[in-house]
Short mmCIF file of N, CA and C in Angstrom, two decimals:
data_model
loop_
_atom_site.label_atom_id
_atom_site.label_comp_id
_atom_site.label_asym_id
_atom_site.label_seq_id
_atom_site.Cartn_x
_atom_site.Cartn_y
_atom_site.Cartn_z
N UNK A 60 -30.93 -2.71 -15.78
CA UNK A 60 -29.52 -2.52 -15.52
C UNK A 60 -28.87 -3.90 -15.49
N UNK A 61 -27.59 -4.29 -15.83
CA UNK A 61 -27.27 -5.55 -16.14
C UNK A 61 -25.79 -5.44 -15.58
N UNK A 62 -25.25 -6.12 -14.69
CA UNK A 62 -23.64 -5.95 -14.24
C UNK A 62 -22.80 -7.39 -15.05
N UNK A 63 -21.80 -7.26 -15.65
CA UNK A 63 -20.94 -8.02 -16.08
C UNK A 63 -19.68 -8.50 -15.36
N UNK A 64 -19.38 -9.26 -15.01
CA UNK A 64 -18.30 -9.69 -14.04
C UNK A 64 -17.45 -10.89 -15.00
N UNK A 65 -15.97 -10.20 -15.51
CA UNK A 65 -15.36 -11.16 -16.29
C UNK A 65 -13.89 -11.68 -15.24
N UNK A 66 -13.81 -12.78 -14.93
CA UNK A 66 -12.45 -12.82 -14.30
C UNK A 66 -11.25 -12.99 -15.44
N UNK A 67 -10.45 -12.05 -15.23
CA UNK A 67 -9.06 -11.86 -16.14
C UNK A 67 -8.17 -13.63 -16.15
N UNK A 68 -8.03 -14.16 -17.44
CA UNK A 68 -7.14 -15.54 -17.78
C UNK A 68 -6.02 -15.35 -17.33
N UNK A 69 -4.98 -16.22 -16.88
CA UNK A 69 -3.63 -15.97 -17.38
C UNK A 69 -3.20 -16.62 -18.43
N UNK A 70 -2.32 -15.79 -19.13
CA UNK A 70 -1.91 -16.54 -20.33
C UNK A 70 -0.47 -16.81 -20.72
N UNK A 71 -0.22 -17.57 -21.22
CA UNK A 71 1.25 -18.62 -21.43
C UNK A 71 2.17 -17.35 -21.26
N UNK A 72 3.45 -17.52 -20.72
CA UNK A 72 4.11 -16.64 -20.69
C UNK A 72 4.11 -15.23 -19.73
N UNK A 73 3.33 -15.39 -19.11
CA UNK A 73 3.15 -14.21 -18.06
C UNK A 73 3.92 -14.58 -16.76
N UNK A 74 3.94 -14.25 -15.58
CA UNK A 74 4.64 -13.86 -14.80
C UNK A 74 3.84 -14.97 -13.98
N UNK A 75 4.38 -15.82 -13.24
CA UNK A 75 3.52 -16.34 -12.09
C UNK A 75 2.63 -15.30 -11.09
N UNK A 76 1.38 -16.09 -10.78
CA UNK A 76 0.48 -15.45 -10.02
C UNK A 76 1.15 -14.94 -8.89
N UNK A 77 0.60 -13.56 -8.51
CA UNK A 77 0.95 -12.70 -7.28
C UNK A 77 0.14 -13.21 -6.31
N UNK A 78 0.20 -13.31 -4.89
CA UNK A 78 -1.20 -13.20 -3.63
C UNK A 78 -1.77 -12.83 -3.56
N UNK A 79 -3.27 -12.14 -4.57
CA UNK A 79 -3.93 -11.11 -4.70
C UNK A 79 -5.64 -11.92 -5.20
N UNK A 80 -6.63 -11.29 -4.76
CA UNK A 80 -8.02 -11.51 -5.28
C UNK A 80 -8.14 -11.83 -6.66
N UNK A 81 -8.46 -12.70 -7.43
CA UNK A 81 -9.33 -12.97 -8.82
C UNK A 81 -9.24 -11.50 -9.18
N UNK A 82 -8.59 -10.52 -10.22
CA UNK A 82 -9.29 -9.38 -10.62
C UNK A 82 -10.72 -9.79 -11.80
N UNK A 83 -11.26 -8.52 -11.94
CA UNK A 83 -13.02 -8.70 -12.45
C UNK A 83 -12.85 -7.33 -12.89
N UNK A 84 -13.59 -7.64 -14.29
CA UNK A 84 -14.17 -6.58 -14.92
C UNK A 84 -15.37 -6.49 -15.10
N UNK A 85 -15.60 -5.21 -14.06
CA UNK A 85 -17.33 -5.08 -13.94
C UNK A 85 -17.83 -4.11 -14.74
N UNK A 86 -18.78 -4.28 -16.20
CA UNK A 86 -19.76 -3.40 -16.33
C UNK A 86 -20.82 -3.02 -16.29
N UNK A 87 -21.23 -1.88 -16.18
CA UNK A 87 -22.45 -1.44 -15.54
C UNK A 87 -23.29 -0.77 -16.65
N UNK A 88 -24.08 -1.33 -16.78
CA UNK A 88 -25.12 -0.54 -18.53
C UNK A 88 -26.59 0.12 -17.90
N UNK A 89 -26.62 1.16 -17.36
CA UNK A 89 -28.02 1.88 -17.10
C UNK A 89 -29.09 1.49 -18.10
N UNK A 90 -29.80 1.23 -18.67
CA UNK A 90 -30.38 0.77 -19.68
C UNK A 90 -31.58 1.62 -19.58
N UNK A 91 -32.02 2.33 -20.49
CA UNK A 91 -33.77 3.08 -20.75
C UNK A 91 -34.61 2.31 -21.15
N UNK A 92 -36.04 2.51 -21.04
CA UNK A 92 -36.41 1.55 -20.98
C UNK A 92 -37.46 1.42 -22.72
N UNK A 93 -37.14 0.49 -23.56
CA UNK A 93 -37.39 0.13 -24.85
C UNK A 93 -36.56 0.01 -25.48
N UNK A 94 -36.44 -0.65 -26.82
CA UNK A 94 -35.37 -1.23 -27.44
C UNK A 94 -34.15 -0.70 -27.35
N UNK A 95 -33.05 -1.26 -27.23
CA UNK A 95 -31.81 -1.16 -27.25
C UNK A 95 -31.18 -0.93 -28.81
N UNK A 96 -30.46 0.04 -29.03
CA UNK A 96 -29.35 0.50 -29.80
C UNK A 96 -28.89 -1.03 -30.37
N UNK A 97 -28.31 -0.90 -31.52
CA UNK A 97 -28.10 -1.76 -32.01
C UNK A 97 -26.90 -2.14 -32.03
N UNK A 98 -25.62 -1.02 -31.32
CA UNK A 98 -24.18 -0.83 -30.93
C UNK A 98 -24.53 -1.43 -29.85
N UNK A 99 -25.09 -1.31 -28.54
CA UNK A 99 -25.41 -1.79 -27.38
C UNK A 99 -26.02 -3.39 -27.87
N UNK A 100 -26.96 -3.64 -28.94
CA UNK A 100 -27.45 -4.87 -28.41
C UNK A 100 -26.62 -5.92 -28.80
N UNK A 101 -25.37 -5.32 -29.67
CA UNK A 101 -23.94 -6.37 -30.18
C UNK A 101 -22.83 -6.14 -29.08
N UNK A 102 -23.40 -5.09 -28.33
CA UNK A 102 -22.27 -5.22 -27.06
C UNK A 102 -22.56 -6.52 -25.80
N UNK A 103 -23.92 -6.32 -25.62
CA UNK A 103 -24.71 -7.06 -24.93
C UNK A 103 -24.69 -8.81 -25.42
N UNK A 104 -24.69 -8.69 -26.76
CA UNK A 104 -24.48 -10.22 -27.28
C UNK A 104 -23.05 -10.80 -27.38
N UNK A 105 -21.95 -9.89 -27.55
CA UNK A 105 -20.90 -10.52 -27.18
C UNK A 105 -20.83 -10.05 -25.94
N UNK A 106 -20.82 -9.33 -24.85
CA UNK A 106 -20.83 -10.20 -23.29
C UNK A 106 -21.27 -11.30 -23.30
N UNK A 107 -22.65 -11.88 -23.60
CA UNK A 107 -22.90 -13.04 -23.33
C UNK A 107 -22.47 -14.21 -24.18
N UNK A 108 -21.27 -13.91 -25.21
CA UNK A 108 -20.70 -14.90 -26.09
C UNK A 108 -19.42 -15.17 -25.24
N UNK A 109 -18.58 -14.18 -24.42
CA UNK A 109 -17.63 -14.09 -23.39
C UNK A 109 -18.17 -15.27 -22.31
N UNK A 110 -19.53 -15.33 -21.84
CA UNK A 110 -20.25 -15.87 -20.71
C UNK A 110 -20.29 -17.43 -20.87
N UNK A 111 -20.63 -17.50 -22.15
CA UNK A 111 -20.96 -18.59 -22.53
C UNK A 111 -19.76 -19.80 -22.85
N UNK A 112 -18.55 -18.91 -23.20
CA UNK A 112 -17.23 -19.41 -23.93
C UNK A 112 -16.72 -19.84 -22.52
N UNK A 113 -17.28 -19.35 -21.20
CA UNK A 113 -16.56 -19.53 -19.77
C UNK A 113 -15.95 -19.54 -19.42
N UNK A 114 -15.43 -17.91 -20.09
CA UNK A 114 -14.30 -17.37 -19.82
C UNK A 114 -14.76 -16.04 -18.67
N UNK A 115 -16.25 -15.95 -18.51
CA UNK A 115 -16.53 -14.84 -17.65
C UNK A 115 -17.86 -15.28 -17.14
N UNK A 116 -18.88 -14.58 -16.33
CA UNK A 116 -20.36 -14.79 -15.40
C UNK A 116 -20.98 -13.78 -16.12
N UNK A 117 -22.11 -13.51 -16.75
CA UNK A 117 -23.08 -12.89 -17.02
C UNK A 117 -24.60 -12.83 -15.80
N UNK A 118 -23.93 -11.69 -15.14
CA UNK A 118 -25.03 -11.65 -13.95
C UNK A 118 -25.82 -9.99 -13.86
N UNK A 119 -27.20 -10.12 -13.60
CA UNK A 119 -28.19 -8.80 -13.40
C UNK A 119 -27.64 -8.14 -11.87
N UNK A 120 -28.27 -7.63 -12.02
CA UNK A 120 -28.20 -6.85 -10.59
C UNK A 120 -29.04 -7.51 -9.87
N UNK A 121 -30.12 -7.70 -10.33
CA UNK A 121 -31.17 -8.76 -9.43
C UNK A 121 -30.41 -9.92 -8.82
N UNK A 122 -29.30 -10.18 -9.34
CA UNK A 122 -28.38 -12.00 -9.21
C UNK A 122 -27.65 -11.49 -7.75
N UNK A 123 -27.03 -10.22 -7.35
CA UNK A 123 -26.49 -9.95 -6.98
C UNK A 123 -27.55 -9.74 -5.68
N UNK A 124 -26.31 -10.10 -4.52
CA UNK A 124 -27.03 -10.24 -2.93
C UNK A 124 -27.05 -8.31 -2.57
N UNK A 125 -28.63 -8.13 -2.00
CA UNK A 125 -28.34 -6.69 -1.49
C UNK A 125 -27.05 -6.29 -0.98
N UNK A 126 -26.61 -4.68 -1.03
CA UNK A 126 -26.02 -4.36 -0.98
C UNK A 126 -24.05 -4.63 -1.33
N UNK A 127 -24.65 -5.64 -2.21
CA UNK A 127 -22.84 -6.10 -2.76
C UNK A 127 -22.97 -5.57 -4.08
N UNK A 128 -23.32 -4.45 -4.74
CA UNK A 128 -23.59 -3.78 -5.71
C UNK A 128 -22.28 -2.66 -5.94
N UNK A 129 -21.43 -2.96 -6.52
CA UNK A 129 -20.70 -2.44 -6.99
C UNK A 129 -20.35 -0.71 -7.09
N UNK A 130 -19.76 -0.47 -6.49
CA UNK A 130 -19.82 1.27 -6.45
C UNK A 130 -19.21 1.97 -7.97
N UNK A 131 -20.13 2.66 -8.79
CA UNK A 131 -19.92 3.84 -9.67
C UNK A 131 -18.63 3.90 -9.57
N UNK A 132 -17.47 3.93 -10.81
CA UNK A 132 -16.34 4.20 -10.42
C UNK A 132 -16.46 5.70 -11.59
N UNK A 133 -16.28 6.79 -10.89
CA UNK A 133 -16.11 7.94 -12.33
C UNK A 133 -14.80 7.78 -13.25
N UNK A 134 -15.56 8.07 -14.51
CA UNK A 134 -14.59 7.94 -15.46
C UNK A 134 -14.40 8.94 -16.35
N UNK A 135 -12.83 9.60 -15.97
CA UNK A 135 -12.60 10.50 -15.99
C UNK A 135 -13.38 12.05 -15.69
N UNK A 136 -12.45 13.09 -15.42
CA UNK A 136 -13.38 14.12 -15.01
C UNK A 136 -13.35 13.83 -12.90
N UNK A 137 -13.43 12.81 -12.56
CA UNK A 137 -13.59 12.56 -10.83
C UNK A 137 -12.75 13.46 -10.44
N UNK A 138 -12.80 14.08 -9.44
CA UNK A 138 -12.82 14.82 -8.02
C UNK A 138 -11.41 13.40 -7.88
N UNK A 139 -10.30 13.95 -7.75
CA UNK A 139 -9.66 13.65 -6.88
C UNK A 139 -9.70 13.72 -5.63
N UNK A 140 -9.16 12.75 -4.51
CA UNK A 140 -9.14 12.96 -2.91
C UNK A 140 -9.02 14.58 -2.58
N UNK A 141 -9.48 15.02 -1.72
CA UNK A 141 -9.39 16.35 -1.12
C UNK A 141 -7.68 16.57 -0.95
N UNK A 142 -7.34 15.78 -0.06
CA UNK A 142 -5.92 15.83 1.32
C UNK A 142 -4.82 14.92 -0.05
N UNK A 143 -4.84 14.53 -1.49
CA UNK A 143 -3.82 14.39 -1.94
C UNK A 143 -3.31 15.71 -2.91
N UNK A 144 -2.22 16.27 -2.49
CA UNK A 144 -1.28 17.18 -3.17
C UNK A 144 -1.35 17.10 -4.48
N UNK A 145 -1.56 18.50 -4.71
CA UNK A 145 -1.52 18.97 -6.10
C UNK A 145 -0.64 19.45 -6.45
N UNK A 146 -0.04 18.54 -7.32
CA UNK A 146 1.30 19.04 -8.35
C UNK A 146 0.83 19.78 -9.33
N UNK A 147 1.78 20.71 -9.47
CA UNK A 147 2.11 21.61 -10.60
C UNK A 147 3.10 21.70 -11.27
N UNK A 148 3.07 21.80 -12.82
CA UNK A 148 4.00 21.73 -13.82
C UNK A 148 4.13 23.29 -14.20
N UNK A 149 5.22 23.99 -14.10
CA UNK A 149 5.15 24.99 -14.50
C UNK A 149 6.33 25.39 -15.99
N UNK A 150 5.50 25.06 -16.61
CA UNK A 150 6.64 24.88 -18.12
C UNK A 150 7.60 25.78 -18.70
N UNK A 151 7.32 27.16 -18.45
CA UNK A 151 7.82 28.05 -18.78
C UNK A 151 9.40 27.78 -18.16
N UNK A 152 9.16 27.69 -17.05
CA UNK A 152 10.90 27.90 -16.22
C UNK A 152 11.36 26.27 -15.72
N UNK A 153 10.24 25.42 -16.26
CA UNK A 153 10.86 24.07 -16.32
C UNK A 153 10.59 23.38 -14.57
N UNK A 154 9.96 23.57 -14.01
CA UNK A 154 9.77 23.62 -12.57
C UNK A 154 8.67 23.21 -11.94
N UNK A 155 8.63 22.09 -11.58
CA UNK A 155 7.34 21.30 -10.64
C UNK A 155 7.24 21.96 -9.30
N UNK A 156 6.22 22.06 -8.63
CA UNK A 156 5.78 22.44 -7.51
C UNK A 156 5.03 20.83 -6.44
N UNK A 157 4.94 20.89 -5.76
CA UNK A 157 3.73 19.83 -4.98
C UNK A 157 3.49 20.94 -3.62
N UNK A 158 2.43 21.37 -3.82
CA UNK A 158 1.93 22.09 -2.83
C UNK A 158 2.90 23.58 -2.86
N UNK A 159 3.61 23.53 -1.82
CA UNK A 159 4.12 24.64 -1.52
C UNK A 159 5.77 24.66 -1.92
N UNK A 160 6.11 23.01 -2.14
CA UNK A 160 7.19 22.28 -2.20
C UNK A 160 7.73 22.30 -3.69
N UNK A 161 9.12 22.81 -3.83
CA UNK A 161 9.76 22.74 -5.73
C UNK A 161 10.07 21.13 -4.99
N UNK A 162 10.01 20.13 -6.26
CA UNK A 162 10.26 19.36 -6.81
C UNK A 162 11.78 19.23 -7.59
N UNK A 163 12.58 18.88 -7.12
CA UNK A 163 13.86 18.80 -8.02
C UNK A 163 13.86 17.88 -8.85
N UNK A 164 13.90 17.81 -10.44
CA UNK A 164 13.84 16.38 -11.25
C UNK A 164 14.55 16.66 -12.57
N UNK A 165 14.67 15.42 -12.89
CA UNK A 165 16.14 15.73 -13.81
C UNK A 165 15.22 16.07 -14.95
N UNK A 166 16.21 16.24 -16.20
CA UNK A 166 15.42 16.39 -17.56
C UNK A 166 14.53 15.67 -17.89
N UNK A 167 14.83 14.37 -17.95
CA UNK A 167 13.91 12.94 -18.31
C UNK A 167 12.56 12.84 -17.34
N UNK A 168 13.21 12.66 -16.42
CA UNK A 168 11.44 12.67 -14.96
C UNK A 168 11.05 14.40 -15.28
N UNK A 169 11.02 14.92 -15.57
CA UNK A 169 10.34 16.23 -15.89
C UNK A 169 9.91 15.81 -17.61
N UNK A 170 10.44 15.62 -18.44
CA UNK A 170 9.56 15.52 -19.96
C UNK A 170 8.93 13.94 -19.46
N UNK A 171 9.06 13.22 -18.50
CA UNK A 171 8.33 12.54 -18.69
C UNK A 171 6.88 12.27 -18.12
N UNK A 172 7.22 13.44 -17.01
CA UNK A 172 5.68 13.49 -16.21
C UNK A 172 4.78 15.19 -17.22
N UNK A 173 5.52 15.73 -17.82
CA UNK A 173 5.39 16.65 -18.60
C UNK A 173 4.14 15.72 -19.91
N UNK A 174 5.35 14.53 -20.54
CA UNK A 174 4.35 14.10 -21.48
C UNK A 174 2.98 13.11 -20.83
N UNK A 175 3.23 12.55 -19.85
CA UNK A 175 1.81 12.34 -19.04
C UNK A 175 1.37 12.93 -19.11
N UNK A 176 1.37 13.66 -18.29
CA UNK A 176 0.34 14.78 -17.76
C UNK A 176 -0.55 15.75 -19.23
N UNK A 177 0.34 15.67 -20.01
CA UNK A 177 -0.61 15.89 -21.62
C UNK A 177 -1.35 15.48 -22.26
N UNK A 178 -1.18 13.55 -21.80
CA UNK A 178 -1.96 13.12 -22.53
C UNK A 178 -2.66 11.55 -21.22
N UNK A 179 -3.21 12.43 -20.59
CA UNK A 179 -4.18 11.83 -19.58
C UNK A 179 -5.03 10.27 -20.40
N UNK A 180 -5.37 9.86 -19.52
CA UNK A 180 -6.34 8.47 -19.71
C UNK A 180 -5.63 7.57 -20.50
N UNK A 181 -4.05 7.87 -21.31
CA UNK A 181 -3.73 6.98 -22.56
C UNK A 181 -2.38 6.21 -21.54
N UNK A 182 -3.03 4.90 -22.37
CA UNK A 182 -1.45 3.97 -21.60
C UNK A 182 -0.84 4.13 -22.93
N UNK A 183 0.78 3.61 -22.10
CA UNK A 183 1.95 4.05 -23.59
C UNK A 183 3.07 3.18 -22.69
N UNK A 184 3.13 2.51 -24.19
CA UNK A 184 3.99 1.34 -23.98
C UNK A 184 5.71 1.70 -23.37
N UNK A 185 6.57 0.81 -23.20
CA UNK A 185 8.19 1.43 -22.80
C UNK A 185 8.50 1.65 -24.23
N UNK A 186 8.02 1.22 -24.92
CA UNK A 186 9.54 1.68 -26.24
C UNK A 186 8.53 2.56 -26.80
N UNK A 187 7.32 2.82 -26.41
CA UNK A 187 6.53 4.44 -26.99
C UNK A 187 6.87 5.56 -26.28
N UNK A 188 7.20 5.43 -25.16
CA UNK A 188 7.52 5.97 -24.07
C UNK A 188 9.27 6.43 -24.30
N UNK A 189 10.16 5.60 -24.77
CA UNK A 189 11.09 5.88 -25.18
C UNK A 189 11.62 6.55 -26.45
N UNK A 190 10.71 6.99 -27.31
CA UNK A 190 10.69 7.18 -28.62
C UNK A 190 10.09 8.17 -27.95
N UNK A 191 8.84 8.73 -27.15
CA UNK A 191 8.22 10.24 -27.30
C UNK A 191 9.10 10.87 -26.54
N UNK A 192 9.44 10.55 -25.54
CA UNK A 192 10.60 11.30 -24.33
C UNK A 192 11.98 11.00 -24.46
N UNK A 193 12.34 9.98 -24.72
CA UNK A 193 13.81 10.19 -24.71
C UNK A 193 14.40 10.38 -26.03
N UNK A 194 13.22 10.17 -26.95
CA UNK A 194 13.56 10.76 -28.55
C UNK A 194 14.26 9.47 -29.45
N UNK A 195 14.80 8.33 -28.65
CA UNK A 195 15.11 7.05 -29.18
C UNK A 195 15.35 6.17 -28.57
N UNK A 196 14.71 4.71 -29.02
CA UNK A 196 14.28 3.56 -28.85
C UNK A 196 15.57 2.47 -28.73
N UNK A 197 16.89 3.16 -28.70
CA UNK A 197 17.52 2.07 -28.36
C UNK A 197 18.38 1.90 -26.95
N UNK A 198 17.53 1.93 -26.06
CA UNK A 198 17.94 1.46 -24.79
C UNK A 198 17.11 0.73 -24.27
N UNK A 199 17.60 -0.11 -23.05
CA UNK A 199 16.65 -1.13 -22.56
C UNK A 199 15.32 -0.48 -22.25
N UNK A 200 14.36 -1.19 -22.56
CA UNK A 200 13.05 -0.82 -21.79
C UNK A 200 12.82 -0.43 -20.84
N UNK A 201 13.52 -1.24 -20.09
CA UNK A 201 13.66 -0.68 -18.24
C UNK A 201 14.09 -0.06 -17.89
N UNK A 202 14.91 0.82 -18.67
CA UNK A 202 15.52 2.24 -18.42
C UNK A 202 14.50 3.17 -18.29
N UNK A 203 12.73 2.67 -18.72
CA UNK A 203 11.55 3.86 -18.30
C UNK A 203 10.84 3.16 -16.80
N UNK A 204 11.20 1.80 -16.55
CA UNK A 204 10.92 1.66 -15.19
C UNK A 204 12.01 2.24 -13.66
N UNK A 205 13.14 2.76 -14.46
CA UNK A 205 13.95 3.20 -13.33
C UNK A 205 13.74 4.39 -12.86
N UNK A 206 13.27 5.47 -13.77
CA UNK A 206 12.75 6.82 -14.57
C UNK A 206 11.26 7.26 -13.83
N UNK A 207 10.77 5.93 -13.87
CA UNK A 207 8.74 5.96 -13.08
C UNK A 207 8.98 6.01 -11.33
N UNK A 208 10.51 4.56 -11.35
CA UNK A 208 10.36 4.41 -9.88
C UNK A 208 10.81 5.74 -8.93
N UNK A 209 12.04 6.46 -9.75
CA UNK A 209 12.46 7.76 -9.11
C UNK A 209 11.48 8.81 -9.40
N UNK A 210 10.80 9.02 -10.32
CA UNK A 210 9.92 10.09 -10.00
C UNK A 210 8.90 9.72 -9.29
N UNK A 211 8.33 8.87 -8.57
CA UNK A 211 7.27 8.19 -8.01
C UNK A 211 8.30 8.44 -6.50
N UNK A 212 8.76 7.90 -6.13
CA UNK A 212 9.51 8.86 -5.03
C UNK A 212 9.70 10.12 -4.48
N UNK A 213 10.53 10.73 -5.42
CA UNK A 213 10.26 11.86 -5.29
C UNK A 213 8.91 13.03 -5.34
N UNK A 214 7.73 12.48 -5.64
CA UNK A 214 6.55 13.02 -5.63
C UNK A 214 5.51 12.14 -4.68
N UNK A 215 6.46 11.73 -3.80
CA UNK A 215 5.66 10.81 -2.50
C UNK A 215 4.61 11.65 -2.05
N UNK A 216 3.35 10.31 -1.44
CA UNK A 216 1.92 11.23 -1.46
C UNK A 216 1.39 11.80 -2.31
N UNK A 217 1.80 11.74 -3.40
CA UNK A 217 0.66 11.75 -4.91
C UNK A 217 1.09 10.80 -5.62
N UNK A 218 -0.22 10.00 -6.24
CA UNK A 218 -0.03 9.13 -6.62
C UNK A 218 -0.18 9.69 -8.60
N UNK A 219 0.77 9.43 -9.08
CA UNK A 219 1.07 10.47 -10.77
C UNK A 219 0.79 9.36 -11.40
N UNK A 220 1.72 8.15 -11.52
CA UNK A 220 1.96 7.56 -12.30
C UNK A 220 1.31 6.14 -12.13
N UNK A 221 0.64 5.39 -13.28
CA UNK A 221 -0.06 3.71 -12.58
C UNK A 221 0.91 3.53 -13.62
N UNK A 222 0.76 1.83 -13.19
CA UNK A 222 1.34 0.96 -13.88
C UNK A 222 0.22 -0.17 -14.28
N UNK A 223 0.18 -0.17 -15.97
CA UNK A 223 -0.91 -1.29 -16.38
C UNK A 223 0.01 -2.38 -16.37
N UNK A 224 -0.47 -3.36 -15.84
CA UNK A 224 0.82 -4.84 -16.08
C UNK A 224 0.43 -5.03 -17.26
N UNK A 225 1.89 -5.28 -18.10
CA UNK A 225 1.90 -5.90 -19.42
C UNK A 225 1.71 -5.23 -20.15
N UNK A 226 1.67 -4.01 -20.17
CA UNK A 226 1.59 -2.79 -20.97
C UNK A 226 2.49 -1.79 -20.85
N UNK A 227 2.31 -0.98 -19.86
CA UNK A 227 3.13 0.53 -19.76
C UNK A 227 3.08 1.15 -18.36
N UNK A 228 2.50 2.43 -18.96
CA UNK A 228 2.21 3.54 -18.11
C UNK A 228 1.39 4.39 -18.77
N UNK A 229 0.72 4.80 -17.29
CA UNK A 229 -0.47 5.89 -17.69
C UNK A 229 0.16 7.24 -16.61
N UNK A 230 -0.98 7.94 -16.62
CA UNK A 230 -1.22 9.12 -15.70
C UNK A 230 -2.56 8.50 -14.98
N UNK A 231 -1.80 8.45 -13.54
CA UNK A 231 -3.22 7.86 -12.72
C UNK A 231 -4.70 8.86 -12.84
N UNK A 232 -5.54 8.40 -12.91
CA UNK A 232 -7.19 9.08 -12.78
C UNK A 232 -7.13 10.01 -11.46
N UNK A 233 -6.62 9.42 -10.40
CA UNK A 233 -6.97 10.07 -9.04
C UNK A 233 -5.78 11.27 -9.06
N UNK A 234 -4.66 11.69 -10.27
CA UNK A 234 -3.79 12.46 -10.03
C UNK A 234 -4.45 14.25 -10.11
N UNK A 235 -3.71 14.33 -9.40
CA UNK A 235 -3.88 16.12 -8.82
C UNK A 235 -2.68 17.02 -9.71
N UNK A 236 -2.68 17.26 -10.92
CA UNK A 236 -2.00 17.83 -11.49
C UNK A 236 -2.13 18.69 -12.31
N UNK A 237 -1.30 19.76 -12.93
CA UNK A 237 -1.97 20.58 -14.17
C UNK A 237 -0.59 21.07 -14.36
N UNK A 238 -0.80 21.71 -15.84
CA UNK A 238 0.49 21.82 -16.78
C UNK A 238 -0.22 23.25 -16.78
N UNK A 239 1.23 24.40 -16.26
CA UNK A 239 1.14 25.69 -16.59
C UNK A 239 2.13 25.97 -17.69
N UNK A 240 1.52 26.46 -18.87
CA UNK A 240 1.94 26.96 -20.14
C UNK A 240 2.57 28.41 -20.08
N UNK A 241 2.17 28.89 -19.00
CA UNK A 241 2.37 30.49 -19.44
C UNK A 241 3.55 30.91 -18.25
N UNK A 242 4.00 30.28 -17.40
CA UNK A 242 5.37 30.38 -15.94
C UNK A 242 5.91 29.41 -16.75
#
């Protein structure tokens, strides 16, 4: 088993650093035991071309002090929290639920947690985001961060929507949601 730990660069033009930990990208390769795949052993050789360039640490699990071993994160498919609210999209009559609770949301925060919620795990940029939901690309960008921040409010205590910096928006992993086709 082999863990990879890359710390993320900053690069020209980004935003000054926030107060926050080094982020790290950890991977975790179970490995069987005899030769390695030949997709895996060019995955394995550029990690360690990343390692070497010192732009990241190439470390085993053996390197690593007991118990600072990195916890399994599931990908996709995870068990959301028990106690976070499950939203419901009910398409037919246009109408979100959270628990027991209607959701009031305008056209836009409804096709836009509508087109999330369709297409899970994918980030999507603001002006992709503005072109699939609002049908055209000529308004400011940040007209889909005003759009995230009010529906992210109004669906307080579930967490729907992440934000990748420097990218977009997704549909969070840990979200509790489902799209009814047939109400």
């Amino acid at each position: 088993m082999s863990v990879v730990a890359i710390p993320t660069r900053r690069h020209p033009g980004t935003r000054p650093n926030r107060p926050r930990s080094a982020p790290t990208l950890t991977i975790t390769l179970d490995l069987v035991p005899g030769p390695l795949s030949p997709r895996l052993a060019r995955l394995v050789q550029l990690l360690g071309e990343l390692a070497e360039s010192g732009e990241g640490r190439l470390r085993t699990v053996e390197d690593l002090a007991p118990g600072s071993r990195p916890a399994p994160i599931p990908v996709g498919g995870g068990e959301p929290p028990a106690d976070a609210p499950h939203v419901r999209i009910l398409a037919g009559s246009r109408m979100v639920r959270q628990g027991d609770r209607v959701i009031p949301l305008t056209r836009i925060e409804y096709e836009l947690l509508v087109f999330l919620a369709e297409h899970p795990r994918r980030v999507f940029t603001r002006l992709q985001l503005l072109s699939s939901v609002w049908g055209y690309e000529h308004a400011v960008a940040r007209t889909v961060d005003v759009h995230v921040r009010r529906l992210r409010a109004k669906l307080a205590g579930s967490e729907v929507v992440t934000t990748v910096y420097g990218v977009g928006y997704r549909l969070a992993d840990e979200a509790r949601i489902s799209v009814d086709h047939t109400r």
